[in-house]
mmCIF file of C-alpha atoms and ligand atoms in Angstrom:
data_model
loop_
_atom_site.group_PDB
_atom_site.id
_atom_site.type_symbol
_atom_site.label_atom_id
_atom_site.label_comp_id
_atom_site.label_asym_id
_atom_site.label_seq_id
_atom_site.Cartn_x
_atom_site.Cartn_y
_atom_site.Cartn_z
ATOM 1 C CA UNK A 1 74.383 -10.314 -33.875
ATOM 2 C CA UNK A 2 74.012 -13.985 -33.157
ATOM 3 C CA UNK A 3 70.844 -15.868 -33.674
ATOM 4 C CA UNK A 4 70.071 -16.312 -29.988
ATOM 5 C CA UNK A 5 66.816 -14.447 -30.091
ATOM 6 C CA UNK A 6 64.018 -15.986 -28.054
ATOM 7 C CA UNK A 7 61.477 -16.951 -30.618
ATOM 8 C CA UNK A 8 58.420 -19.019 -29.597
ATOM 9 C CA UNK A 9 58.776 -22.121 -31.782
ATOM 10 C CA UNK A 10 55.808 -23.906 -30.424
ATOM 11 C CA UNK A 11 53.822 -22.869 -33.523
ATOM 12 C CA UNK A 12 51.124 -21.192 -31.440
ATOM 13 C CA UNK A 13 50.409 -17.670 -30.659
ATOM 14 C CA UNK A 14 51.463 -17.581 -27.029
ATOM 15 C CA UNK A 15 53.385 -14.437 -26.212
ATOM 16 C CA UNK A 16 56.963 -15.005 -25.441
ATOM 17 C CA UNK A 17 57.667 -13.116 -22.171
ATOM 18 C CA UNK A 18 61.263 -14.381 -21.722
ATOM 19 C CA UNK A 19 62.553 -10.972 -22.398
ATOM 20 C CA UNK A 20 60.557 -8.577 -20.148
ATOM 21 C CA UNK A 21 60.926 -4.949 -21.063
ATOM 22 C CA UNK A 22 60.474 -1.689 -19.150
ATOM 23 C CA UNK A 23 57.590 0.482 -20.235
ATOM 24 C CA UNK A 24 59.080 3.550 -21.870
ATOM 25 C CA UNK A 25 58.195 6.897 -20.341
ATOM 26 C CA UNK A 26 56.395 8.217 -23.474
ATOM 27 C CA UNK A 27 54.105 5.199 -23.471
ATOM 28 C CA UNK A 28 53.306 5.394 -19.696
ATOM 29 C CA UNK A 29 52.804 9.147 -19.759
ATOM 30 C CA UNK A 30 50.897 9.739 -22.969
ATOM 31 C CA UNK A 31 49.278 6.473 -24.024
ATOM 32 C CA UNK A 32 48.483 4.626 -20.723
ATOM 33 C CA UNK A 33 44.732 4.966 -21.339
ATOM 34 C CA UNK A 34 44.916 3.537 -24.822
ATOM 35 C CA UNK A 35 47.422 0.666 -24.482
ATOM 36 C CA UNK A 36 48.368 -0.097 -20.894
ATOM 37 C CA UNK A 37 45.178 0.104 -18.903
ATOM 38 C CA UNK A 38 43.059 -3.042 -19.209
ATOM 39 C CA UNK A 39 39.903 -0.941 -19.737
ATOM 40 C CA UNK A 40 41.640 0.909 -22.521
ATOM 41 C CA UNK A 41 42.267 -2.377 -24.324
ATOM 42 C CA UNK A 42 38.644 -3.430 -23.793
ATOM 43 C CA UNK A 43 37.425 -0.141 -25.142
ATOM 44 C CA UNK A 44 39.645 0.317 -28.050
ATOM 45 C CA UNK A 45 39.728 -3.274 -29.460
ATOM 46 C CA UNK A 46 36.762 -2.471 -31.645
ATOM 47 C CA UNK A 47 37.080 -2.293 -35.339
ATOM 48 C CA UNK A 48 34.514 0.523 -35.637
ATOM 49 C CA UNK A 49 36.249 2.698 -33.031
ATOM 50 C CA UNK A 50 39.691 2.277 -34.598
ATOM 51 C CA UNK A 51 38.140 3.149 -37.977
ATOM 52 C CA UNK A 52 36.526 6.194 -36.358
ATOM 53 C CA UNK A 53 39.800 7.397 -34.906
ATOM 54 C CA UNK A 54 41.309 7.150 -38.424
ATOM 55 C CA UNK A 55 38.334 9.001 -39.930
ATOM 56 C CA UNK A 56 37.018 5.918 -41.624
ATOM 57 C CA UNK A 57 40.284 5.080 -43.226
ATOM 58 C CA UNK A 58 41.377 1.926 -41.220
ATOM 59 C CA UNK A 59 40.199 -0.630 -43.805
ATOM 60 C CA UNK A 60 41.709 1.389 -46.760
ATOM 61 C CA UNK A 61 45.035 1.698 -45.022
ATOM 62 C CA UNK A 62 45.150 -2.049 -44.069
ATOM 63 C CA UNK A 63 44.043 -2.964 -47.632
ATOM 64 C CA UNK A 64 46.825 -0.861 -48.978
ATOM 65 C CA UNK A 65 49.378 -2.583 -46.923
ATOM 66 C CA UNK A 66 48.136 -6.085 -47.631
ATOM 67 C CA UNK A 67 47.606 -5.563 -51.287
ATOM 68 C CA UNK A 68 51.296 -4.382 -51.532
ATOM 69 C CA UNK A 69 52.399 -7.893 -50.457
ATOM 70 C CA UNK A 70 52.139 -11.033 -52.563
ATOM 71 C CA UNK A 71 48.949 -13.071 -52.476
ATOM 72 C CA UNK A 72 50.759 -15.666 -50.305
ATOM 73 C CA UNK A 73 53.699 -14.039 -48.509
ATOM 74 C CA UNK A 74 56.952 -15.896 -48.721
ATOM 75 C CA UNK A 75 59.821 -15.802 -46.114
ATOM 76 C CA UNK A 76 59.971 -14.054 -42.823
ATOM 77 C CA UNK A 77 57.838 -11.066 -41.933
ATOM 78 C CA UNK A 78 58.011 -8.859 -38.813
ATOM 79 C CA UNK A 79 55.344 -6.539 -37.594
ATOM 80 C CA UNK A 80 56.772 -4.140 -35.113
ATOM 81 C CA UNK A 81 54.105 -3.302 -32.437
ATOM 82 C CA UNK A 82 50.586 -4.641 -32.278
ATOM 83 C CA UNK A 83 47.599 -2.664 -33.624
ATOM 84 C CA UNK A 84 43.967 -2.636 -32.718
ATOM 85 C CA UNK A 85 41.589 -4.125 -35.325
ATOM 86 C CA UNK A 86 42.021 -6.928 -37.747
ATOM 87 C CA UNK A 87 45.240 -5.930 -39.504
ATOM 88 C CA UNK A 88 47.417 -8.653 -37.956
ATOM 89 C CA UNK A 89 44.895 -11.572 -38.388
ATOM 90 C CA UNK A 90 44.491 -10.563 -42.012
ATOM 91 C CA UNK A 91 48.285 -10.386 -42.406
ATOM 92 C CA UNK A 92 48.654 -13.813 -40.772
ATOM 93 C CA UNK A 93 46.155 -15.286 -43.224
ATOM 94 C CA UNK A 94 48.356 -14.169 -46.104
ATOM 95 C CA UNK A 95 51.481 -15.898 -44.791
ATOM 96 C CA UNK A 96 52.383 -18.800 -47.017
ATOM 97 C CA UNK A 97 53.308 -22.310 -46.050
ATOM 98 C CA UNK A 98 56.836 -22.613 -44.694
ATOM 99 C CA UNK A 99 56.871 -18.834 -44.033
ATOM 100 C CA UNK A 100 56.798 -17.033 -40.805
ATOM 101 C CA UNK A 101 55.142 -14.007 -39.113
ATOM 102 C CA UNK A 102 56.634 -12.603 -35.947
ATOM 103 C CA UNK A 103 54.998 -9.717 -34.043
ATOM 104 C CA UNK A 104 56.631 -7.799 -31.194
ATOM 105 C CA UNK A 105 55.252 -5.360 -28.700
ATOM 106 C CA UNK A 106 56.576 -3.900 -25.433
ATOM 107 C CA UNK A 107 53.331 -4.540 -23.525
ATOM 108 C CA UNK A 108 52.278 -8.055 -22.571
ATOM 109 C CA UNK A 109 48.698 -6.892 -22.360
ATOM 110 C CA UNK A 110 48.768 -5.986 -26.011
ATOM 111 C CA UNK A 111 50.386 -9.332 -27.038
ATOM 112 C CA UNK A 112 47.729 -11.161 -25.020
ATOM 113 C CA UNK A 113 44.972 -9.164 -26.798
ATOM 114 C CA UNK A 114 46.611 -10.069 -30.160
ATOM 115 C CA UNK A 115 46.817 -13.707 -29.163
ATOM 116 C CA UNK A 116 43.052 -13.735 -28.517
ATOM 117 C CA UNK A 117 42.454 -12.237 -31.993
ATOM 118 C CA UNK A 118 44.739 -14.673 -33.656
ATOM 119 C CA UNK A 119 43.280 -17.781 -32.014
ATOM 120 C CA UNK A 120 45.117 -20.640 -30.426
ATOM 121 C CA UNK A 121 45.955 -22.453 -33.613
ATOM 122 C CA UNK A 122 47.772 -19.528 -35.278
ATOM 123 C CA UNK A 123 51.478 -20.067 -36.108
ATOM 124 C CA UNK A 124 52.309 -16.365 -35.566
ATOM 125 C CA UNK A 125 55.008 -15.818 -33.005
ATOM 126 C CA UNK A 126 54.519 -13.062 -30.498
ATOM 127 C CA UNK A 127 57.441 -11.525 -28.555
ATOM 128 C CA UNK A 128 57.664 -9.115 -25.756
ATOM 129 C CA UNK A 129 60.316 -6.776 -27.133
ATOM 130 C CA UNK A 130 61.265 -3.094 -27.400
ATOM 131 C CA UNK A 131 61.225 -1.734 -31.004
ATOM 132 C CA UNK A 132 64.559 0.031 -30.119
ATOM 133 C CA UNK A 133 66.381 -3.154 -29.165
ATOM 134 C CA UNK A 134 65.026 -6.036 -31.373
ATOM 135 C CA UNK A 135 66.442 -9.421 -30.336
ATOM 136 C CA UNK A 136 66.627 -10.740 -33.810
ATOM 137 C CA UNK A 137 69.780 -11.311 -35.863
ATOM 138 C CA UNK A 138 70.782 -8.913 -38.581
ATOM 139 C CA UNK A 139 69.166 -9.324 -42.023
ATOM 140 C CA UNK A 140 66.704 -11.866 -40.633
ATOM 141 C CA UNK A 141 63.490 -10.685 -42.410
ATOM 142 C CA UNK A 142 62.271 -10.253 -45.946
ATOM 143 C CA UNK A 143 59.784 -7.501 -44.810
ATOM 144 C CA UNK A 144 59.039 -5.370 -41.835
ATOM 145 C CA UNK A 145 55.849 -3.474 -41.107
ATOM 146 C CA UNK A 146 55.429 -0.360 -38.922
ATOM 147 C CA UNK A 147 51.736 0.441 -38.559
ATOM 148 C CA UNK A 148 51.146 3.751 -36.836
ATOM 149 C CA UNK A 149 53.938 3.391 -34.335
ATOM 150 C CA UNK A 150 56.467 6.131 -35.328
ATOM 151 C CA UNK A 151 54.168 9.058 -34.476
ATOM 152 C CA UNK A 152 53.784 7.791 -30.897
ATOM 153 C CA UNK A 153 57.537 7.829 -30.282
ATOM 154 C CA UNK A 154 59.724 10.818 -29.440
ATOM 155 C CA UNK A 155 62.396 11.559 -32.024
ATOM 156 C CA UNK A 156 65.360 9.715 -30.472
ATOM 157 C CA UNK A 157 63.275 6.588 -29.919
ATOM 158 C CA UNK A 158 61.747 6.782 -33.464
ATOM 159 C CA UNK A 159 65.217 6.916 -34.922
ATOM 160 C CA UNK A 160 66.333 3.862 -32.935
ATOM 161 C CA UNK A 161 63.232 2.053 -34.023
ATOM 162 C CA UNK A 162 63.953 2.757 -37.702
ATOM 163 C CA UNK A 163 67.635 1.852 -37.353
ATOM 164 C CA UNK A 164 66.505 -1.566 -35.672
ATOM 165 C CA UNK A 165 64.038 -2.199 -38.493
ATOM 166 C CA UNK A 166 66.710 -1.495 -41.045
ATOM 167 C CA UNK A 167 69.168 -3.816 -39.253
ATOM 168 C CA UNK A 168 66.932 -6.811 -39.378
ATOM 169 C CA UNK A 169 65.833 -6.552 -43.036
ATOM 170 C CA UNK A 170 67.852 -8.467 -45.486
ATOM 171 C CA UNK A 171 69.138 -6.920 -48.761
ATOM 172 C CA UNK A 172 66.269 -6.742 -51.225
ATOM 173 C CA UNK A 173 63.777 -6.751 -48.369
ATOM 174 C CA UNK A 174 61.201 -4.065 -47.660
ATOM 175 C CA UNK A 175 60.164 -1.763 -44.833
ATOM 176 C CA UNK A 176 56.519 -0.594 -45.082
ATOM 177 C CA UNK A 177 55.390 2.240 -42.856
ATOM 178 C CA UNK A 178 51.903 3.609 -42.438
ATOM 179 C CA UNK A 179 51.487 6.739 -40.412
ATOM 180 C CA UNK A 180 50.451 10.394 -40.236
ATOM 181 C CA UNK A 181 51.755 12.896 -42.757
ATOM 182 C CA UNK A 182 51.126 16.608 -43.504
ATOM 183 C CA UNK A 183 47.624 17.064 -44.992
ATOM 184 C CA UNK A 184 47.442 18.775 -48.333
ATOM 185 C CA UNK A 185 47.032 22.606 -48.431
ATOM 186 C CA UNK A 186 43.294 22.652 -48.847
ATOM 187 C CA UNK A 187 42.493 19.727 -46.685
ATOM 188 C CA UNK A 188 40.429 21.047 -43.661
ATOM 189 C CA UNK A 189 41.979 18.230 -41.581
ATOM 190 C CA UNK A 190 45.054 20.359 -41.471
ATOM 191 C CA UNK A 191 43.255 22.637 -38.989
ATOM 192 C CA UNK A 192 40.930 20.061 -37.357
ATOM 193 C CA UNK A 193 43.924 17.789 -36.443
ATOM 194 C CA UNK A 194 46.075 20.369 -34.838
ATOM 195 C CA UNK A 195 44.367 20.568 -31.442
ATOM 196 C CA UNK A 196 43.620 16.787 -31.532
ATOM 197 C CA UNK A 197 47.222 15.869 -32.003
ATOM 198 C CA UNK A 198 48.467 18.540 -29.643
ATOM 199 C CA UNK A 199 46.217 17.028 -26.934
ATOM 200 C CA UNK A 200 46.554 13.321 -27.543
ATOM 201 C CA UNK A 201 49.539 12.650 -29.795
ATOM 202 C CA UNK A 202 52.304 15.092 -28.921
ATOM 203 C CA UNK A 203 54.991 13.548 -31.226
ATOM 204 C CA UNK A 204 52.747 13.088 -34.232
ATOM 205 C CA UNK A 205 53.277 16.588 -35.717
ATOM 206 C CA UNK A 206 56.861 15.637 -36.382
ATOM 207 C CA UNK A 207 55.557 13.544 -39.291
ATOM 208 C CA UNK A 208 53.921 16.721 -40.760
ATOM 209 C CA UNK A 209 57.292 18.475 -40.724
ATOM 210 C CA UNK A 210 59.866 15.867 -41.771
ATOM 211 C CA UNK A 211 60.102 13.101 -44.259
ATOM 212 C CA UNK A 212 60.441 9.711 -42.544
ATOM 213 C CA UNK A 213 63.674 8.699 -44.566
ATOM 214 C CA UNK A 214 65.311 11.714 -42.902
ATOM 215 C CA UNK A 215 65.306 9.755 -39.618
ATOM 216 C CA UNK A 216 66.973 6.673 -41.082
ATOM 217 C CA UNK A 217 70.701 6.019 -40.298
ATOM 218 C CA UNK A 218 72.869 8.109 -42.526
ATOM 219 C CA UNK A 219 74.444 5.131 -44.159
ATOM 220 C CA UNK A 220 71.081 3.348 -44.946
ATOM 221 C CA UNK A 221 71.043 2.112 -48.478
ATOM 222 C CA UNK A 222 67.380 2.442 -49.453
ATOM 223 C CA UNK A 223 65.202 3.067 -52.458
ATOM 224 C CA UNK A 224 61.663 4.420 -52.066
ATOM 225 C CA UNK A 225 59.509 2.018 -54.092
ATOM 226 C CA UNK A 226 56.042 3.294 -53.008
ATOM 227 C CA UNK A 227 54.801 6.391 -51.531
ATOM 228 C CA UNK A 228 51.097 7.021 -51.296
ATOM 229 C CA UNK A 229 48.906 9.611 -49.514
ATOM 230 C CA UNK A 230 45.471 8.965 -48.224
ATOM 231 C CA UNK A 231 42.624 11.135 -46.904
ATOM 232 C CA UNK A 232 44.022 14.338 -48.455
ATOM 233 C CA UNK A 233 47.445 13.510 -47.337
ATOM 234 C CA UNK A 234 46.714 13.108 -43.643
ATOM 235 C CA UNK A 235 48.088 9.523 -43.840
ATOM 236 C CA UNK A 236 51.002 8.070 -45.799
ATOM 237 C CA UNK A 237 52.150 4.700 -46.847
ATOM 238 C CA UNK A 238 55.838 4.406 -47.587
ATOM 239 C CA UNK A 239 57.661 1.322 -48.803
ATOM 240 C CA UNK A 240 61.473 1.280 -48.783
ATOM 241 C CA UNK A 241 63.544 -1.391 -50.462
ATOM 242 C CA UNK A 242 66.771 -2.066 -48.698
ATOM 243 C CA UNK A 243 69.842 -2.205 -50.980
HETATM 244 C C1 LIG B 1 51.600 0.356 -33.213
HETATM 245 S S1 LIG B 1 50.842 1.494 -32.249
HETATM 246 C C2 LIG B 1 49.207 1.237 -33.045
HETATM 247 C C3 LIG B 1 48.375 2.382 -32.853
HETATM 248 C C4 LIG B 1 47.107 2.434 -33.607
HETATM 249 N N1 LIG B 1 46.253 3.484 -33.088
HETATM 250 C C5 LIG B 1 46.341 1.101 -33.665
HETATM 251 O O1 LIG B 1 46.073 0.490 -32.694
HETATM 252 O O2 LIG B 1 46.108 0.706 -34.814
HETATM 253 C C6 LIG B 1 50.529 0.953 -30.639
HETATM 254 C C7 LIG B 1 51.357 -0.152 -30.094
HETATM 255 O O3 LIG B 1 52.699 0.243 -30.081
HETATM 256 C C8 LIG B 1 53.352 -0.392 -28.889
HETATM 257 N N2 LIG B 1 54.658 0.230 -28.667
HETATM 258 C C9 LIG B 1 54.850 1.516 -28.296
HETATM 259 N N3 LIG B 1 56.146 1.725 -28.068
HETATM 260 C C10 LIG B 1 56.820 0.494 -28.353
HETATM 261 C C11 LIG B 1 58.181 0.052 -28.277
HETATM 262 N N4 LIG B 1 59.131 0.915 -28.028
HETATM 263 N N5 LIG B 1 58.368 -1.202 -28.604
HETATM 264 C C12 LIG B 1 57.414 -2.023 -28.954
HETATM 265 N N6 LIG B 1 56.115 -1.679 -29.000
HETATM 266 C C13 LIG B 1 55.786 -0.444 -28.697
HETATM 267 C C14 LIG B 1 52.305 -0.196 -27.856
HETATM 268 O O4 LIG B 1 52.470 -1.090 -26.757
HETATM 269 C C15 LIG B 1 50.970 -0.411 -28.613
HETATM 270 O O5 LIG B 1 50.606 -1.725 -28.531
#
């Protein structure tokens, strides 16, 4: 790939809309109320509510991600897809001088919401992009973060997202993923979550059945450097180092 991606180089968190994307069917059909409808954004952009949805684990999971990075992060970092709550503002605070944070999302409304959280002086660059077709050059980033995106995507889309994430990470760089996993045998969440996921998150159970690395491209050269379970295994943090 060439380096003709459309990054916002103004040094301010103004979403770059030069590459408009179509809303994928799974997002429209399953998650319109959470991410697409303006009322959904107003309702869900509340730290306590996101925390409640994650059974009180939001802060722990964010801390686990952020503590896994250096005190001041060097080089280029990409977060694929916005998240409600203060994860991205906290990540932005850790970005060192002369280093860069890019965040992509397919929905302008989500990027606008993130821009408000970051404030007008933030240097974080926001891009309207599809996770399955990133407009960044190969091996561009030192680290990529996927926070609770994979479980929302159907298998074929999820595989493309992972392939794109791998493509843009440079050798020695890392991919950190936080998402659902199969709860431990004696965790009552194993039963409580079945109807909830069946109703609201139809693709999430895939993460109970399969290991995330099994969805990576077959030729991916990776080493698992961190694997951590949370809340009796209902959530996982996985960090892969790209060879
Ligand atoms: C990353 S998940 C975060 C979910 C989690 N409940 C939270 O808010 O912390 C939701 C985001 O993924 C975005 N998204 C879904 N499919 C996408 C895709 N193909 N490309 C880019 N962003 C996508 C949605 O627009 C939404 O903003």
